[in-house]
Coordinates of C-alpha atoms in Angstrom, one line a residue:
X1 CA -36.6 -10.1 27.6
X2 CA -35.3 -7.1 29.4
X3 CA -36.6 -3.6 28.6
X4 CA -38.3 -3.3 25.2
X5 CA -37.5 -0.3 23.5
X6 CA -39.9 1.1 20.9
X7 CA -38.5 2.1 17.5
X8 CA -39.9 4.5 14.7
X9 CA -37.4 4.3 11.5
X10 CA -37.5 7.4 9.3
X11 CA -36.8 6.2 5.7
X12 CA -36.9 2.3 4.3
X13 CA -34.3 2.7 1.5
X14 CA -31.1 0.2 1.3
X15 CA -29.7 1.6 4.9
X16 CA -33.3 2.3 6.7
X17 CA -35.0 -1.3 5.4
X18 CA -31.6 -2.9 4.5
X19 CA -29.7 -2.5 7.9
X20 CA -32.1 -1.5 10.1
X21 CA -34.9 -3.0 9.9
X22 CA -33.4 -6.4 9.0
X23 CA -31.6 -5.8 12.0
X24 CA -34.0 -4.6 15.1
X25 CA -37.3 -7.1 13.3
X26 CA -35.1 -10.0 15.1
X27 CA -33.7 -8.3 18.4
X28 CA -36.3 -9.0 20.8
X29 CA -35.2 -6.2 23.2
X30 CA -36.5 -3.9 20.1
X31 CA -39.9 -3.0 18.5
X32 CA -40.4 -1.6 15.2
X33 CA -43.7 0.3 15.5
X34 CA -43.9 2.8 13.0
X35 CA -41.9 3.7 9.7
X36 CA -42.1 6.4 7.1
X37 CA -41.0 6.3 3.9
X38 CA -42.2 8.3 0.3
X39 CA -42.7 5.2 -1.4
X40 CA -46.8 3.6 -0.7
X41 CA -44.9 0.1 -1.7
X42 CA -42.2 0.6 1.2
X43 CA -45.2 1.6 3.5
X44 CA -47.0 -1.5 2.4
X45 CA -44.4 -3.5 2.6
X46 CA -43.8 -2.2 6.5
X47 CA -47.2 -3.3 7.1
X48 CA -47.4 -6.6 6.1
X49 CA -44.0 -8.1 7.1
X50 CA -43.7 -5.1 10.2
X51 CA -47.3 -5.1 11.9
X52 CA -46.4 -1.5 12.3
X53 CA -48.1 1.7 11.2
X54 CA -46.5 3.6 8.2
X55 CA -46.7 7.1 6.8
X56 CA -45.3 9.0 4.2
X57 CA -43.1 11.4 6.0
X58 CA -40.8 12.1 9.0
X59 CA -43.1 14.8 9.8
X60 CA -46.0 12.4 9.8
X61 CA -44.6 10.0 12.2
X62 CA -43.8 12.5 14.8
X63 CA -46.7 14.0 14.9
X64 CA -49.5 10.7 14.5
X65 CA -47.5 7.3 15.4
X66 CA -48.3 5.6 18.0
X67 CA -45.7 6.0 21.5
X68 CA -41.8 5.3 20.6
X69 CA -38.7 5.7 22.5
X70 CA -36.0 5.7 20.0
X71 CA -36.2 7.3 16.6
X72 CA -33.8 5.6 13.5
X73 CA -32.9 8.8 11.6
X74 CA -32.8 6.6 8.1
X75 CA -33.5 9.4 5.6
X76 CA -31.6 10.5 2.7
X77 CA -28.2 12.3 3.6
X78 CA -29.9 15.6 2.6
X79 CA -32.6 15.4 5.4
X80 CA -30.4 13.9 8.1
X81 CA -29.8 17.6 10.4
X82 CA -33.7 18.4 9.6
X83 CA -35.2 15.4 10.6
X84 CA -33.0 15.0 13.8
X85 CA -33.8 18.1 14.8
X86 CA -37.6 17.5 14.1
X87 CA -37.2 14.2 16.4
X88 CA -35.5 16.3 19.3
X89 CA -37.7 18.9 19.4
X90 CA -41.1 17.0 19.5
X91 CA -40.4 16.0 22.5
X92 CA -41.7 13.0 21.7
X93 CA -38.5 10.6 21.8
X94 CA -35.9 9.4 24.2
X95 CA -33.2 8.0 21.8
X96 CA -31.9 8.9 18.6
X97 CA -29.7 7.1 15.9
X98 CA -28.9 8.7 12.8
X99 CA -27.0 6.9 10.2
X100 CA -23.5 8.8 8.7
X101 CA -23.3 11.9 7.9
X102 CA -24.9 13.1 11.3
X103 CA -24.3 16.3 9.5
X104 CA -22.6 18.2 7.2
X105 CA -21.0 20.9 9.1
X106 CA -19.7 21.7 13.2
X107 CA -22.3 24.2 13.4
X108 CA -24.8 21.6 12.3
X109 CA -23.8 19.1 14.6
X110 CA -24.0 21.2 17.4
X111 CA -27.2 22.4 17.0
X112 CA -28.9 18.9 17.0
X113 CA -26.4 17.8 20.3
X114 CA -27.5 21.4 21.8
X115 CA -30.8 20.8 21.3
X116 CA -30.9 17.0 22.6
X117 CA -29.3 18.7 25.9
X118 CA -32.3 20.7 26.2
X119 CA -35.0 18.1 25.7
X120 CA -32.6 15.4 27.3
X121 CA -32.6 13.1 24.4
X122 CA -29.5 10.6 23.7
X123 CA -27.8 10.5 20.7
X124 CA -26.1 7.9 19.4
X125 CA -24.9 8.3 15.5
X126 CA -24.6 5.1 13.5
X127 CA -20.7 5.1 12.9
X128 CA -21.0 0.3 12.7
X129 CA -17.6 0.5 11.1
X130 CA -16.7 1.3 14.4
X131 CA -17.3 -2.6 15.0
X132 CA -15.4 -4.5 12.5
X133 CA -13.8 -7.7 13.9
X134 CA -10.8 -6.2 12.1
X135 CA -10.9 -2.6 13.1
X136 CA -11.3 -4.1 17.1
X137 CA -7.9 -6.5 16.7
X138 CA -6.1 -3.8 14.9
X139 CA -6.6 -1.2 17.7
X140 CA -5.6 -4.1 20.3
X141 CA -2.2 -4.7 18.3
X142 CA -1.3 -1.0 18.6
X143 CA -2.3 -0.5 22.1
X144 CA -0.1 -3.3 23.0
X145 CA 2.9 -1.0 21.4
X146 CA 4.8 -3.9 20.0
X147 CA 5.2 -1.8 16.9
X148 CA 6.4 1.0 19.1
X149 CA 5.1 4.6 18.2
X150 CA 2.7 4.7 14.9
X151 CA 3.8 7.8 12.8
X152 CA 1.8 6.6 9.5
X153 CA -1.0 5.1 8.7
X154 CA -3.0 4.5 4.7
X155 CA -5.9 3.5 4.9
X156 CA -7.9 2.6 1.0
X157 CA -11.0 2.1 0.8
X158 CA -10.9 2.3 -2.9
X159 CA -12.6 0.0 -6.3
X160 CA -14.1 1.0 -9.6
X161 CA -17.4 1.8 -9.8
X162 CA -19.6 4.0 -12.3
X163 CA -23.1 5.3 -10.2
X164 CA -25.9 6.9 -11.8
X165 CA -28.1 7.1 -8.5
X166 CA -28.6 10.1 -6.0
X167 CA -25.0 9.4 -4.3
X168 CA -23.5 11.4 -7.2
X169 CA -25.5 14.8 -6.7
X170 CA -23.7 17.8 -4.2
X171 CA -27.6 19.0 -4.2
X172 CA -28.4 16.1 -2.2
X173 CA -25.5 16.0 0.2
X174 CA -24.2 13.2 -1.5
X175 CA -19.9 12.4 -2.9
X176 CA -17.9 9.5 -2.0
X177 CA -16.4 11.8 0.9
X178 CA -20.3 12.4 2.5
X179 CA -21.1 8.5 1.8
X180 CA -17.9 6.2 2.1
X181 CA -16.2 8.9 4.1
X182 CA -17.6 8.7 7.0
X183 CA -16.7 4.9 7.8
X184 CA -12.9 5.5 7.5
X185 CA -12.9 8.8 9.1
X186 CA -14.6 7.5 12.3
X187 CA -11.6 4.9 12.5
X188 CA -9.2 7.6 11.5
X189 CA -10.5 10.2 13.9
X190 CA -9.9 7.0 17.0
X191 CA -6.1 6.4 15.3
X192 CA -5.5 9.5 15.3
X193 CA -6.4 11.0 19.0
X194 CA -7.7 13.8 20.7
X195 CA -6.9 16.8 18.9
X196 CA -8.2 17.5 16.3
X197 CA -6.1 17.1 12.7
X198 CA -4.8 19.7 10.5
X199 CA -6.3 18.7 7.2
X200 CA -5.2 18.5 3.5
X201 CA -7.9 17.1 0.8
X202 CA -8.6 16.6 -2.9
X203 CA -11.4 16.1 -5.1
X204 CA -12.1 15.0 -8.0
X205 CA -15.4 14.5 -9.8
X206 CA -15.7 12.2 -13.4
X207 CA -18.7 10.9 -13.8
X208 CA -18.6 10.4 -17.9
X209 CA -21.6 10.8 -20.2
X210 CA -23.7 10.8 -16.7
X211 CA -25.5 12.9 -14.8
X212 CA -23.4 14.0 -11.4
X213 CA -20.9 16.6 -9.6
X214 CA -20.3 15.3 -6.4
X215 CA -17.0 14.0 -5.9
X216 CA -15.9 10.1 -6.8
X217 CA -12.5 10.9 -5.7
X218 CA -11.2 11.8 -2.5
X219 CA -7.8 11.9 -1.0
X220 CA -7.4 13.1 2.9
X221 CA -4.5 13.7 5.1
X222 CA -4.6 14.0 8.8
X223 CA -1.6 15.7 10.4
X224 CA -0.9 17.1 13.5
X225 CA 2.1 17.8 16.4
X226 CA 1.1 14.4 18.8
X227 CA -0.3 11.9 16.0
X228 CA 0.3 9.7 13.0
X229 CA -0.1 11.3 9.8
X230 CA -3.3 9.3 8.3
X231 CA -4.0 9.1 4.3
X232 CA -7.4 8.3 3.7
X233 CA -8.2 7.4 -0.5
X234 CA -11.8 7.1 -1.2
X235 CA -12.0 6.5 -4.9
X236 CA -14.3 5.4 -7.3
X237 CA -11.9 5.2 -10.2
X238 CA -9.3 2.9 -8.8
X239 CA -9.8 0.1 -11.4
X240 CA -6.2 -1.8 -9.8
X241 CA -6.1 -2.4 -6.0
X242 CA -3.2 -0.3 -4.1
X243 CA -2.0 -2.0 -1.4
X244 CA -4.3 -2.9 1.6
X245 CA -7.0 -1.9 3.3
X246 CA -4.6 -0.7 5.7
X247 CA -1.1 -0.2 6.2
X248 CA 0.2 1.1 9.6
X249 CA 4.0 2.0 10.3
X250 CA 5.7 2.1 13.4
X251 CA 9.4 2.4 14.8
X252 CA 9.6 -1.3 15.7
X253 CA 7.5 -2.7 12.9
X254 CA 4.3 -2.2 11.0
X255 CA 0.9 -3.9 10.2
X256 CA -1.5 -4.7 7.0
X257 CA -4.7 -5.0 7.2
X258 CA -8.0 -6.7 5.3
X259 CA -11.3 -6.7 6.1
X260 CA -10.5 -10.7 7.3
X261 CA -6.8 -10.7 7.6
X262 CA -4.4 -9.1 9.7
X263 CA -0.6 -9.6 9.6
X264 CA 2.3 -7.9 11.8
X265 CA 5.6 -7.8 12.3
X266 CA 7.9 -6.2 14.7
X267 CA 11.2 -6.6 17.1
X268 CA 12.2 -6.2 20.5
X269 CA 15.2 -3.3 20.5
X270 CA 16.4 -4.5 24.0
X271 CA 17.3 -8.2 21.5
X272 CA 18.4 -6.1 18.4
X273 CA 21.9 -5.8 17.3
X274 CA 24.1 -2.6 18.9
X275 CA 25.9 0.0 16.7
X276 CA 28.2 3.2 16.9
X277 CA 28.0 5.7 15.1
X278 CA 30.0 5.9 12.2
X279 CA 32.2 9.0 11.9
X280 CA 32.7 11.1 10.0
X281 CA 31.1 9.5 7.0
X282 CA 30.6 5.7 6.0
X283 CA 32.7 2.7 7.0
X284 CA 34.5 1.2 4.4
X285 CA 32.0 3.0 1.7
X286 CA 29.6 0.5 3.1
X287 CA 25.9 1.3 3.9
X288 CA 24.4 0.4 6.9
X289 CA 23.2 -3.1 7.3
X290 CA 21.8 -5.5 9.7
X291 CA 19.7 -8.5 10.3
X292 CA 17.0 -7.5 13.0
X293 CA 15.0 -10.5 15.5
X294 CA 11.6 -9.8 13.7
X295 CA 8.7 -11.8 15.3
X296 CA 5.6 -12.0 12.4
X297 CA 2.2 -12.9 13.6
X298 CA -1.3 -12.9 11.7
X299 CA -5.1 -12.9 12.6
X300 CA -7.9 -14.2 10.6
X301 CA -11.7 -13.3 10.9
X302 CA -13.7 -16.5 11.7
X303 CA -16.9 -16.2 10.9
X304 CA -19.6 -18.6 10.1
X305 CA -22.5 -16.9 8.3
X306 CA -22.8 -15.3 4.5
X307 CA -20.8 -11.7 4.7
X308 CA -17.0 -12.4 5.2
X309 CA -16.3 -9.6 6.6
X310 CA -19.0 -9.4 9.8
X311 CA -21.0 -6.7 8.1
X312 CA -24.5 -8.3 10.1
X313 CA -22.1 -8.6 13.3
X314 CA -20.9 -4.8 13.5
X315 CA -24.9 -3.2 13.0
X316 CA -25.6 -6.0 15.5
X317 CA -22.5 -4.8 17.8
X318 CA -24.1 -1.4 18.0
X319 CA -27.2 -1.9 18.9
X320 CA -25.9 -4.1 21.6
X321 CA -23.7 -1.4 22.9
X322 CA -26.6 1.2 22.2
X323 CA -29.2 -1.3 24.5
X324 CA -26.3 -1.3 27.3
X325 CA -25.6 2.3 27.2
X326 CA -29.5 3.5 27.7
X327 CA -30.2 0.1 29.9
X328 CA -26.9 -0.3 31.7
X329 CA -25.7 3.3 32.3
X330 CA -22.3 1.9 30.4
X331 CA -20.3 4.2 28.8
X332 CA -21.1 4.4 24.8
X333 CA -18.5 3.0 22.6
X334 CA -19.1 6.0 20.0
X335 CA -18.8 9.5 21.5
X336 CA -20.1 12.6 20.2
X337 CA -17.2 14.4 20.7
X338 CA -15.1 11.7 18.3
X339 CA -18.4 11.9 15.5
X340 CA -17.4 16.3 16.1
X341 CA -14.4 15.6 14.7
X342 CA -15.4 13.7 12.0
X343 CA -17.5 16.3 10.8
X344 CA -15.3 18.7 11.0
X345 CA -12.9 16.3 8.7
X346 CA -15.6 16.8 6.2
X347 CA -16.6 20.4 6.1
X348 CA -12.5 20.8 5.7
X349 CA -12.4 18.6 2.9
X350 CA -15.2 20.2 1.5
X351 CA -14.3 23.8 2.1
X352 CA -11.3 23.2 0.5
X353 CA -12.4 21.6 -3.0
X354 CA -15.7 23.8 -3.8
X355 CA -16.6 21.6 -6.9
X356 CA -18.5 23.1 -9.5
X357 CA -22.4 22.2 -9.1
X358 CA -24.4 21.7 -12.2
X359 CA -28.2 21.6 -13.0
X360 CA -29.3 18.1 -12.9
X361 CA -33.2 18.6 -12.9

């Protein structure tokens, strides 16, 4: 056991309790002392399986649990920039991870990495898609330009799906674009480079005979002079698959993508046939024609335990990477300047489909 860091988790709802505790509870270089959560049966709960002391509120914690180094922002979407903030500024903590969105807006954003400047706190926001088995072999394929240069890439992370919980209310920061969004635009935002994208979105919100006006729909395209132009379709209302997960084009080949499956093809232009140009028009009213060396090649995801896709393996990826960065000195594998770009992605999108908001009280 190396250095034991010391971890408060605000909020024990399906990402605080369902990732995170589940999670650090069996990572010895972690200790979950102290939780908070709204709920006296989460707090309970905390206390028996935990040993840790629990209290009803962010504010709580920060100001009465016992020492901690890191501080799990877990709370719902709405409170994420509040409760970071909080964290930073009580000087009391030496990490911070907060789960997607880190926050709604730039402005946002940089207030809470401002503010961890001044107290020296490191941030380190919760993007696990980041660490997908599939995500980590498709970025190895196109760094090894075999497909030549990318100029498109779809990516659907799509299904039909009615919800009647607090994901469908703008009130609480909530939409598939705030929710979903944030794990394709943190791959999109590393596909698609430095600069940051010109962006076109769409919105849509049906939610039938239920309560909700946050969007279920979202369609985002990422354009700009020295990158692929990305599609990202986030929809709840998909009820027939299209396509795959990904689909990547390239000038000597492309590549689709599952969250277990990878296949690519591509040829080598120094082996492919050579050609004149036909002048002035076609030859022989033909069209042009030709049988090209293509090599195909696939990748499956091994894994041994319940969730096909490595869903336990990326949150435990993470951490991992988040123990070396504030153990080790290593560089972090998710950079705040990357997670800027994301939310400016969103505010974007946003600003350009203001949804009506209704009274849901």
């Amino acid at each position: 056991m190396g250095n034991v860091i010391r971890v408060a988790i605000a909020g024990q709802g399906r990402s605080g309790y369902g990732i995170h505790v589940n999670y650090l509870r069996n990572d010895p270089d972690f200790k979950i002392v102290a939780v908070a959560d709204a709920l006296p049966e989460r707090r309970q709960q905390a206390i028996d399986e935990l040993g840790c002391e629990a209290y009803s509120d962010y504010q709580e914690l920060l100001e009465k649990a016992p020492e901690f180094d890191l501080f799990v922002n877990a709370t719902p979407s709405r409170f994420h920039v509040e409760a970071s903030l909080a964290a930073i500024n009580s000087g009391r903590i030496k990490y911070l991870v907060t789960e997607k969105p880190s926050a709604p807006t730039v402005a946002e954003f940089d207030a809470i990495v401002d503010a961890a400047k001044a107290k020296n706190v490191f941030i380190y926001p919760f993007q696990n898609s980041r660490f997908y088995p599939y995500f980590i072999k498709m970025r190895e394929i196109l760094a090894s330009g075999v497909l030549g240069k990318i100029v498109y890439i779809r990516s659907n992370w799509s299904a039909f799906g009615r919800r009647w919980d607090w994901q469908t209310r703008q009130d609480q920061l909530a939409g598939n674009l705030f929710n979903t969004g944030p794990h394709p635009l943190d791959q999109a935002v590393v596909l698609f480079g430095e600069d940051y994208p010109t962006v076109n979105a769409t919105f849509a919100a049906e939610h039938w005979d239920m309560p909700g006006d946050a969007d279920n729909m979202a369609l985002v395209r990422l354009t700009g002079p020295n990158s692929p132009t990305i599609d990202i379709d986030i929809s709840s209302i998909q009820a027939y698959k299209i396509g795959n997960l990904y689909n990547i084009s390239g000038t000597l080949g492309g590549l689709i993508a599952d969250g277990t499956k990878i296949e690519w093809k591509y040829f080598d232009p120094a082996k492919a046939p050579k050609h004149e140009f036909w002048k002035p028009w076609s030859k022989d009213r033909q069209y042009c024609r030709e049988q090209l060396p293509w090599q195909e090649c696939s990748w499956t995801y091994e894994n041994n335990n319940s969730n096909a896709t490595g869903f336990s393996e990326i949150v435990q990826s993470l951490y991992r990477d988040f123990y070396s960065v504030v153990t080790n000195g290593t560089e972090p594998e998710v950079k705040l300047d990357q997670v800027r770009r994301q939310v400016y992605i969103l505010e974007e999108a946003h600003k350009q489909n203001p949804l009506p908001k209704k009274d849901l009280q």
